[in-house]
mmCIF file of C-alpha atoms in Angstrom:
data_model
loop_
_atom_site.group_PDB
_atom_site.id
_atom_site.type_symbol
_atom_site.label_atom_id
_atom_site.label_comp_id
_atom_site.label_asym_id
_atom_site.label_seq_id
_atom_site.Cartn_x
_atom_site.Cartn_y
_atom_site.Cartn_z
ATOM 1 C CA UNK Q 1 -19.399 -1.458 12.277
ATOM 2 C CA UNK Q 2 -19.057 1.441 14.897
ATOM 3 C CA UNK Q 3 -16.268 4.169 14.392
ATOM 4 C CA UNK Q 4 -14.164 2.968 17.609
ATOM 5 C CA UNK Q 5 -14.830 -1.112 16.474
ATOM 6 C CA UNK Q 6 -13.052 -0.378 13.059
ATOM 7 C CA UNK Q 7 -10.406 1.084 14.311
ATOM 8 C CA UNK Q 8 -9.882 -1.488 16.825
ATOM 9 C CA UNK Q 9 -9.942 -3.654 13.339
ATOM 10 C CA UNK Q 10 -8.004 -1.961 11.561
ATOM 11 C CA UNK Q 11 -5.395 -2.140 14.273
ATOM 12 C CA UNK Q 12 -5.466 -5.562 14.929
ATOM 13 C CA UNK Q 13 -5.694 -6.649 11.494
ATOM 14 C CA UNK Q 14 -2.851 -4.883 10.784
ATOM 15 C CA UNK Q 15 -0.455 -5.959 13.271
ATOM 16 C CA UNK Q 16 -1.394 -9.469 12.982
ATOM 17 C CA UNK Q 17 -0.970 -9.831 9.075
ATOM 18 C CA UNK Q 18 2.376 -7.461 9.211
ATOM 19 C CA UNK Q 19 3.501 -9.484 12.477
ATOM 20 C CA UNK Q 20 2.769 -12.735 10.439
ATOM 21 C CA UNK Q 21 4.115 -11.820 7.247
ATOM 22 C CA UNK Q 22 7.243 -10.337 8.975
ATOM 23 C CA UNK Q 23 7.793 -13.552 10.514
ATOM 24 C CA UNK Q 24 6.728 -16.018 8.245
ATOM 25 C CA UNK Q 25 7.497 -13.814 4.653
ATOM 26 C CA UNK Q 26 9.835 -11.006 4.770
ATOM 27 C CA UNK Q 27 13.368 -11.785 4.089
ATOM 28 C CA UNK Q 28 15.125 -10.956 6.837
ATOM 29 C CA UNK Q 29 18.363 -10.182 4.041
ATOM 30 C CA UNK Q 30 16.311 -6.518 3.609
ATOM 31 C CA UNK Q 31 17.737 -4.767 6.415
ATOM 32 C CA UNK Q 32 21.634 -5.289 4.402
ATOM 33 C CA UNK Q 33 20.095 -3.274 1.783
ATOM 34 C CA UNK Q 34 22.081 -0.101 1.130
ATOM 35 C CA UNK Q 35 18.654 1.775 1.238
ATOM 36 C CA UNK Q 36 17.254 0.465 4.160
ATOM 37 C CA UNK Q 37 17.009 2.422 6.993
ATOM 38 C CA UNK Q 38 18.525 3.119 10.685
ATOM 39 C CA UNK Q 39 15.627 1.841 12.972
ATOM 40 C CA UNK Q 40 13.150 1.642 9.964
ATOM 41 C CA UNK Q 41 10.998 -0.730 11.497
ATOM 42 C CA UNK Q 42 9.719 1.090 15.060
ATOM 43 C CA UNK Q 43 9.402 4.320 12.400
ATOM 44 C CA UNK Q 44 6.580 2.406 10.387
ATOM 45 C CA UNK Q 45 5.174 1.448 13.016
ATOM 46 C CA UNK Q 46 5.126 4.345 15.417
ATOM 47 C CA UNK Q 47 3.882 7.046 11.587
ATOM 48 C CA UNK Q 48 1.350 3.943 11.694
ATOM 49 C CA UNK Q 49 0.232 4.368 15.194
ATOM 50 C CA UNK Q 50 0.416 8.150 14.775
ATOM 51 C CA UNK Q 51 -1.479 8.321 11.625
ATOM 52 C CA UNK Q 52 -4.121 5.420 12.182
ATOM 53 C CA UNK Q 53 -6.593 7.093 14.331
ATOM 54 C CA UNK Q 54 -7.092 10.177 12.552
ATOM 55 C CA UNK Q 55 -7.650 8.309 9.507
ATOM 56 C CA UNK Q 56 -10.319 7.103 11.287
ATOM 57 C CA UNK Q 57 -12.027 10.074 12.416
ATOM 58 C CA UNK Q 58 -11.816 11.184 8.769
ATOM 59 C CA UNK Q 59 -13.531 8.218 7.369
ATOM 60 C CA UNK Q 60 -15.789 8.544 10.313
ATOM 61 C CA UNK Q 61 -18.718 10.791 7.743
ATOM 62 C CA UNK Q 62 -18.693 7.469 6.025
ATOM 63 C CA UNK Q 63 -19.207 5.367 8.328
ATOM 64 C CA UNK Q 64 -22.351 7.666 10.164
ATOM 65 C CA UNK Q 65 -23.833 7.568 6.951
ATOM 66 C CA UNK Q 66 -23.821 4.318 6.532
ATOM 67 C CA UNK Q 67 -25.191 3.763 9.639
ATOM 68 C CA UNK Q 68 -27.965 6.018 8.980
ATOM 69 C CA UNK Q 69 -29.021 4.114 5.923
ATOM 70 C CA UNK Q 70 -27.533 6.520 3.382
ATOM 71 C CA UNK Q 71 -25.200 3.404 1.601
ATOM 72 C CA UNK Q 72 -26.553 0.913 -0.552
ATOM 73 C CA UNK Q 73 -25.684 -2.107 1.933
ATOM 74 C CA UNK Q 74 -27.967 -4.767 1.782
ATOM 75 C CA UNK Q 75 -28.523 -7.633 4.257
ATOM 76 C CA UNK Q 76 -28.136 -11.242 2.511
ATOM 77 C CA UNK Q 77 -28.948 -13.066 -0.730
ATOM 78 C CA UNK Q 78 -32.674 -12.298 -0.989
ATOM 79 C CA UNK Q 79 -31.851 -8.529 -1.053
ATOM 80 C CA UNK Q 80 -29.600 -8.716 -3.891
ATOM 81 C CA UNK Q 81 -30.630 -6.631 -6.374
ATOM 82 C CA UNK Q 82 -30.452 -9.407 -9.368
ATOM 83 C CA UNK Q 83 -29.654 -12.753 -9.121
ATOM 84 C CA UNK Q 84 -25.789 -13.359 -8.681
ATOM 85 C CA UNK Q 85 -24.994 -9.386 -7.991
ATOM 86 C CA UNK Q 86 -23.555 -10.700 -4.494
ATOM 87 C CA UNK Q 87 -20.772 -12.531 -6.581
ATOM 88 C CA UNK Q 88 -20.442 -9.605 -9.552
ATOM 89 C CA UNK Q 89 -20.104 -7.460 -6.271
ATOM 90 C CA UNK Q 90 -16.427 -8.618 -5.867
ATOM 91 C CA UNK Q 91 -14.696 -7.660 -9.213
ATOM 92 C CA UNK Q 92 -17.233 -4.819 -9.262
ATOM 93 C CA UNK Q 93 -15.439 -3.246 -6.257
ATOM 94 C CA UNK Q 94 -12.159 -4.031 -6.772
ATOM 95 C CA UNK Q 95 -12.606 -2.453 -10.574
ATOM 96 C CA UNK Q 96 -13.922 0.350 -9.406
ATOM 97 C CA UNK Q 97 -11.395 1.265 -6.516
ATOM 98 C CA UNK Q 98 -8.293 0.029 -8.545
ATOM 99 C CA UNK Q 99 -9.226 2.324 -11.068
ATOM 100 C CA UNK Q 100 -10.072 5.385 -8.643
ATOM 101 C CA UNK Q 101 -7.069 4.493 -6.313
ATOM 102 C CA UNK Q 102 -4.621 4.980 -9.423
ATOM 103 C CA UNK Q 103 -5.650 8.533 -9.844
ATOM 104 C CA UNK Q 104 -5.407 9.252 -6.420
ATOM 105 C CA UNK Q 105 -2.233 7.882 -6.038
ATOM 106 C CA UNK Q 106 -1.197 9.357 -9.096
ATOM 107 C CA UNK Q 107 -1.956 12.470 -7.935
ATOM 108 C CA UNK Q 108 -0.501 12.357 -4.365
ATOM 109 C CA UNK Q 109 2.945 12.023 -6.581
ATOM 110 C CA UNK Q 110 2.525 15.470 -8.240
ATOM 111 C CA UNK Q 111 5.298 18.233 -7.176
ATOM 112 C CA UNK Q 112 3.155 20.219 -5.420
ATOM 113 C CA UNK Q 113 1.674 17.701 -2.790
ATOM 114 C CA UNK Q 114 4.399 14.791 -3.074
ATOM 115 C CA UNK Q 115 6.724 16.333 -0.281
ATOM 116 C CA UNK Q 116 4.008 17.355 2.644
ATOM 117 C CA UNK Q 117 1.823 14.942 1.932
ATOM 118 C CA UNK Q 118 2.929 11.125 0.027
ATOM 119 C CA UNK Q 119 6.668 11.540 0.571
ATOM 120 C CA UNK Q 120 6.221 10.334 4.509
ATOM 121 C CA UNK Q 121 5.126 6.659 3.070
ATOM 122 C CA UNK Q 122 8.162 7.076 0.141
ATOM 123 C CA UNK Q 123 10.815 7.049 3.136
ATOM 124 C CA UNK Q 124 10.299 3.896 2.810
ATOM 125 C CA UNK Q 125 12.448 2.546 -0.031
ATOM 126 C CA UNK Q 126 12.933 -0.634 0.697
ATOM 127 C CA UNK Q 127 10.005 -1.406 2.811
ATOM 128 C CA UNK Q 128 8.931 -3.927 5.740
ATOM 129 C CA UNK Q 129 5.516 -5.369 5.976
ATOM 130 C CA UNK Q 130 5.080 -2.407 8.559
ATOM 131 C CA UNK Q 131 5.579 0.212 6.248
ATOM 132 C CA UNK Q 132 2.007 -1.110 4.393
ATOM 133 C CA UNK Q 133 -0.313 1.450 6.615
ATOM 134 C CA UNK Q 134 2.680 4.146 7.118
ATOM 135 C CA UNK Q 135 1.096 7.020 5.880
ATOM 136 C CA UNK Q 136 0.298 10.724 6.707
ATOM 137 C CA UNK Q 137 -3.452 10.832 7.624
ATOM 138 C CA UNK Q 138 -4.410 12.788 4.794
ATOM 139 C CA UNK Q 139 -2.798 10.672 2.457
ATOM 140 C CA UNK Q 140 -4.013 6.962 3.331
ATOM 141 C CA UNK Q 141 -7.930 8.606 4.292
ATOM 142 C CA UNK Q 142 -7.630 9.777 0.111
ATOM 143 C CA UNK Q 143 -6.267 6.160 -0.577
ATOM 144 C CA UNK Q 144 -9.168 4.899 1.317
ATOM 145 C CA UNK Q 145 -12.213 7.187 0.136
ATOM 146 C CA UNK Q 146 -12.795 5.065 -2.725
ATOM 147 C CA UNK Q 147 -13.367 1.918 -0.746
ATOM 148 C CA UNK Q 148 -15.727 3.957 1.548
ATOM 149 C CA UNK Q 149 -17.320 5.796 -1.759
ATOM 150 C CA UNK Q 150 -18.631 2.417 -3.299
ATOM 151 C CA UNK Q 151 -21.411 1.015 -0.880
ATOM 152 C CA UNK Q 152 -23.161 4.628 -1.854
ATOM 153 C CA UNK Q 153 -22.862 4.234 -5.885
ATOM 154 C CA UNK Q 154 -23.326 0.352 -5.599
ATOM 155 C CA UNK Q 155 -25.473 -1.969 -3.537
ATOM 156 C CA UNK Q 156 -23.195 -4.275 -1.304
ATOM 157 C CA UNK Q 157 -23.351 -6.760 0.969
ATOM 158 C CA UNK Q 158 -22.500 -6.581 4.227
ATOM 159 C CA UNK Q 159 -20.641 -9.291 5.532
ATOM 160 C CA UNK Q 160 -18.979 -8.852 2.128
ATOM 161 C CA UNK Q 161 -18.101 -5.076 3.474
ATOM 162 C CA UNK Q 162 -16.731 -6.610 6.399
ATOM 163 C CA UNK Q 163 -14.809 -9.257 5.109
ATOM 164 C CA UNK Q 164 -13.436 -6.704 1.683
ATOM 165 C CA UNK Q 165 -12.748 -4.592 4.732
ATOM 166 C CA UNK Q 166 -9.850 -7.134 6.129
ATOM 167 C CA UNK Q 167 -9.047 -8.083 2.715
ATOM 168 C CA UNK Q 168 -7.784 -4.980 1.574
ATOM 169 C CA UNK Q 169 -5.540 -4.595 5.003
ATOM 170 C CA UNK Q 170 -4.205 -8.066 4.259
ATOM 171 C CA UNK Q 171 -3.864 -6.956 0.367
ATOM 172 C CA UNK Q 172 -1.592 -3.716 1.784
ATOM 173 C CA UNK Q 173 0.409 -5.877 3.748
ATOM 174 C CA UNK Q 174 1.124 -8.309 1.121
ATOM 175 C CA UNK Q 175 2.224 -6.100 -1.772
ATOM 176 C CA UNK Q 176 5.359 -4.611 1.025
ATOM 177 C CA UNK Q 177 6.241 -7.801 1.751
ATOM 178 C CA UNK Q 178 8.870 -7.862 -0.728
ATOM 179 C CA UNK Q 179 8.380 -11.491 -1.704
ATOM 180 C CA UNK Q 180 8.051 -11.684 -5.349
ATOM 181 C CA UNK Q 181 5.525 -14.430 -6.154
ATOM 182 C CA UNK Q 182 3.635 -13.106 -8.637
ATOM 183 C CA UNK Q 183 5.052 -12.464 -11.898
ATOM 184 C CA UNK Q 184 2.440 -11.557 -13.093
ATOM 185 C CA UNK Q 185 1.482 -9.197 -16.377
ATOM 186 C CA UNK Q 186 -2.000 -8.090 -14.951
ATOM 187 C CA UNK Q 187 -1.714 -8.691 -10.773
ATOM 188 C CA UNK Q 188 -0.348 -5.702 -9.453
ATOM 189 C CA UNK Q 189 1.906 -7.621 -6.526
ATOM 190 C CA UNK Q 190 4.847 -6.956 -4.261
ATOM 191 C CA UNK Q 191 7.157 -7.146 -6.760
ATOM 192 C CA UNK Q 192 5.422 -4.291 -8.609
ATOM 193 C CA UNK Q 193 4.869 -1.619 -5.699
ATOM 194 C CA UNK Q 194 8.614 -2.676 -4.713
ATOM 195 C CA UNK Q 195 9.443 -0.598 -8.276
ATOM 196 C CA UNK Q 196 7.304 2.078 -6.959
ATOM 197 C CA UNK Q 197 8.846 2.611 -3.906
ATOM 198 C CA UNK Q 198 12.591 2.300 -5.563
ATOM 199 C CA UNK Q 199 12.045 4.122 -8.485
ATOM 200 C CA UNK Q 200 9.121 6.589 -7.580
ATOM 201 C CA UNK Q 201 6.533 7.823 -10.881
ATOM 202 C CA UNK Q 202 5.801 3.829 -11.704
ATOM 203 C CA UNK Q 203 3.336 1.407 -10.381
ATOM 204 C CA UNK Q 204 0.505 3.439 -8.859
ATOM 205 C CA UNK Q 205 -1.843 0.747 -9.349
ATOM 206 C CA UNK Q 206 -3.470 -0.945 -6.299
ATOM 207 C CA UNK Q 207 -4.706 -4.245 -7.321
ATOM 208 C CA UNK Q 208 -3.929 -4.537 -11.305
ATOM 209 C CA UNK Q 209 -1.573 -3.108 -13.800
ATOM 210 C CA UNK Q 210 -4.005 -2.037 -16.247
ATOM 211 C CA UNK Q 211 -4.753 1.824 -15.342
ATOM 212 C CA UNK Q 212 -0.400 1.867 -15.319
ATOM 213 C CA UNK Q 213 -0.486 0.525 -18.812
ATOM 214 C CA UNK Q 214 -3.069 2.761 -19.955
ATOM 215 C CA UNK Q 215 -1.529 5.732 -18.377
ATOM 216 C CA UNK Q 216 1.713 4.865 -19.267
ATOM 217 C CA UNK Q 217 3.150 4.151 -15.739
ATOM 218 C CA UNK Q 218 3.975 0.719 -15.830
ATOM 219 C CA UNK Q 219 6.981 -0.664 -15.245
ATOM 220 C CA UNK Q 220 8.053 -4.351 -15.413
ATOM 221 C CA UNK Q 221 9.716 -6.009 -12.243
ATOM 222 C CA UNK Q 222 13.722 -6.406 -12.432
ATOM 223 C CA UNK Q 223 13.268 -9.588 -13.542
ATOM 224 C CA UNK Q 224 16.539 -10.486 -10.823
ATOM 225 C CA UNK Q 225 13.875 -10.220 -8.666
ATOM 226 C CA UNK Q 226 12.336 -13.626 -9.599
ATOM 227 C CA UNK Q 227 15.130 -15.726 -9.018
ATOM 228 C CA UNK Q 228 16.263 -16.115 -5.572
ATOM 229 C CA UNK Q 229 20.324 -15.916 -6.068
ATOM 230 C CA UNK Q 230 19.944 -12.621 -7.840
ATOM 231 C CA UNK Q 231 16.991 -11.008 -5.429
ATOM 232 C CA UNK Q 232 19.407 -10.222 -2.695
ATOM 233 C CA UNK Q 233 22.654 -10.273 -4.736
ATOM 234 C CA UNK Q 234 24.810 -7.190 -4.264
ATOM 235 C CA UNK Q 235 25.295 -6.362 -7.699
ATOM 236 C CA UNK Q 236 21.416 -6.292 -8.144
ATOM 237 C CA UNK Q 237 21.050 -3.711 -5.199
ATOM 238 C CA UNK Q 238 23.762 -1.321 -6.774
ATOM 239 C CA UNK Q 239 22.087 -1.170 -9.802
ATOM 240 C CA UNK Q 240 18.663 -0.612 -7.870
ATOM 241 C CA UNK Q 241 20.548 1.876 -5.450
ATOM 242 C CA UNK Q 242 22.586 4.038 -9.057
ATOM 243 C CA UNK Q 243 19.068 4.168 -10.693
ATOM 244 C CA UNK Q 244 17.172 5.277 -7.055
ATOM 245 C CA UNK Q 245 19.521 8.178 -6.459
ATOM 246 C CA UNK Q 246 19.339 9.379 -10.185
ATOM 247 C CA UNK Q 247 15.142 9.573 -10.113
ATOM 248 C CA UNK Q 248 15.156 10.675 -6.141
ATOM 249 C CA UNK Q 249 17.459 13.964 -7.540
ATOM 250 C CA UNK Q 250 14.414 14.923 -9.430
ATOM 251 C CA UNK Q 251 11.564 13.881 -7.291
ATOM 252 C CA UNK Q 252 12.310 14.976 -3.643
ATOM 253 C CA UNK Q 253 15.997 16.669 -4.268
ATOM 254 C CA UNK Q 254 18.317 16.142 -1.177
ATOM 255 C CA UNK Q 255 18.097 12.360 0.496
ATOM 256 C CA UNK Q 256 17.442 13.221 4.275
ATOM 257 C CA UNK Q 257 17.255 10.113 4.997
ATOM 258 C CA UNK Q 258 19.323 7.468 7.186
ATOM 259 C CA UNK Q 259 20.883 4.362 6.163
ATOM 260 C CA UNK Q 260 21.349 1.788 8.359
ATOM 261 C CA UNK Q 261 24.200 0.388 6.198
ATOM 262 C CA UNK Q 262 26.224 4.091 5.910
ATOM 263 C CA UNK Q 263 25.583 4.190 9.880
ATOM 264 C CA UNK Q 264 27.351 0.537 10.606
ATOM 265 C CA UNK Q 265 29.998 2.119 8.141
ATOM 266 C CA UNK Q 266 30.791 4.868 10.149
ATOM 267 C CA UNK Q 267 30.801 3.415 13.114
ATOM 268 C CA UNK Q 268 33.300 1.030 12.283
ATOM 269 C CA UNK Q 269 35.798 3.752 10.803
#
């Protein structure tokens, strides 16, 4: 896949599934949230637009070397390597990047990159399907190196690069969609990343919970969360909001941001 093709993909994949799952998914209830913000939506998407193509041109020494033959991608089933690698492939890569991404990620939360670099996508507290490829450049191309790193430690397939490709744009999506389906003590889902984006140093996992349990980062879902009358009660988003302002003092000091909520308050004084 050319440089200009996957951007093109990456683009279109990503409005489509954020479109769709705006539609379709998000609960349209969000935007009442006391830590949602004034025109939140067009800001994803515009730090999206923004941030997109250079993360392109940064993955682009991949992507030449892959085309050069450098990578370990292999045609179809007779160049498999041993007989059912092209299934192992699957959990191979997501294994490998879950566990790489949670470092990364990890990382990119430390005091002395969190503010220029991961705090753009943590503006975000209570996010929109939009927000799922908000990112500075520098910090979704590290997110993504690990994705990019694999074909050239381990042989893969590639229609299965392709199609992993879209997956983990749809994956992104899903896990901002802020519908909490899966309750799950090993799938790292929306309902988890919606506690790392409220509450900051939990949750860094991409695809499982087990490099947060082993690193001591987990954090269980609010449980309210769950149960439709409580997800969107008001009582459940003051407790969120008491415990958010508390953590946010000692991750980022002073809240610059806007509230959609505070600025239909003042309006109406």
């Amino acid at each position: 896949m050319a440089i200009h093709e996957k951007r093109i993909f990456g683009l279109i994949t990503y409005f489509i599934s954020a479109t769709l799952s705006y539609i379709f998914i998000w609960d349209k209830t969000t935007v009442k949230h006391p830590k949602f913000l004034k025109n939140q939506i067009p800001m994803e998407i515009a730090q999206t637009m923004g941030s997109m193509p250079i993360m392109s041109l940064l993955t682009a020494p991949f992507l030449v070397a892959e085309v050069r033959g450098y990578a370990k991608l292999y045609d179809g089933f007779s160049d498999e390597p041993f007989p059912y690698y092209s299934i192992i492939q699957f959990p191979l890569f997501i294994a490998f990047t879950d566990f790489c991404i949670y470092w990364i990620h990890r990382g990119l939360h430390h005091p002395l990159i969190y503010k220029s670099l991961h705090k753009p996508h943590h503006k975000w507290i209570m996010p929109s399907p939009f927000a799922s490829h908000a990112f500075h450049p520098l910090d979704g191309w590290s997110q993504s190196v690990p994705y990019h790193v694999f074909p050239f430690i381990f042989p893969l397939q590639k229609v299965a690069y392709v199609f992993l490709f879209g997956f983990i744009n749809l994956w992104t999506v899903l896990i901002h969609d802020g519908e909490y389906v899966a309750n799950s003590p090993v799938i790292n889902g929306a309902a988890c990343h919606t506690m790392h984006h409220l509450y900051f140093n939990y949750n860094y996992g991409q695809f499982t919970t087990l490099w947060d349990r082993l690193g001591g980062s987990y954090r269980k879902p609010n449980e309210e969360l769950f149960r439709r009358e409580t997800k969107m009660d008001k009582e459940e988003w003051k407790k969120q909001t008491e415990e958010m302002e508390s953590i946010l003092k000692d991750v980022e000091g002073d809240d610059d941001r806007k509230y959609l909520v505070e600025d239909e308050s003042k309006k109406d004084l």
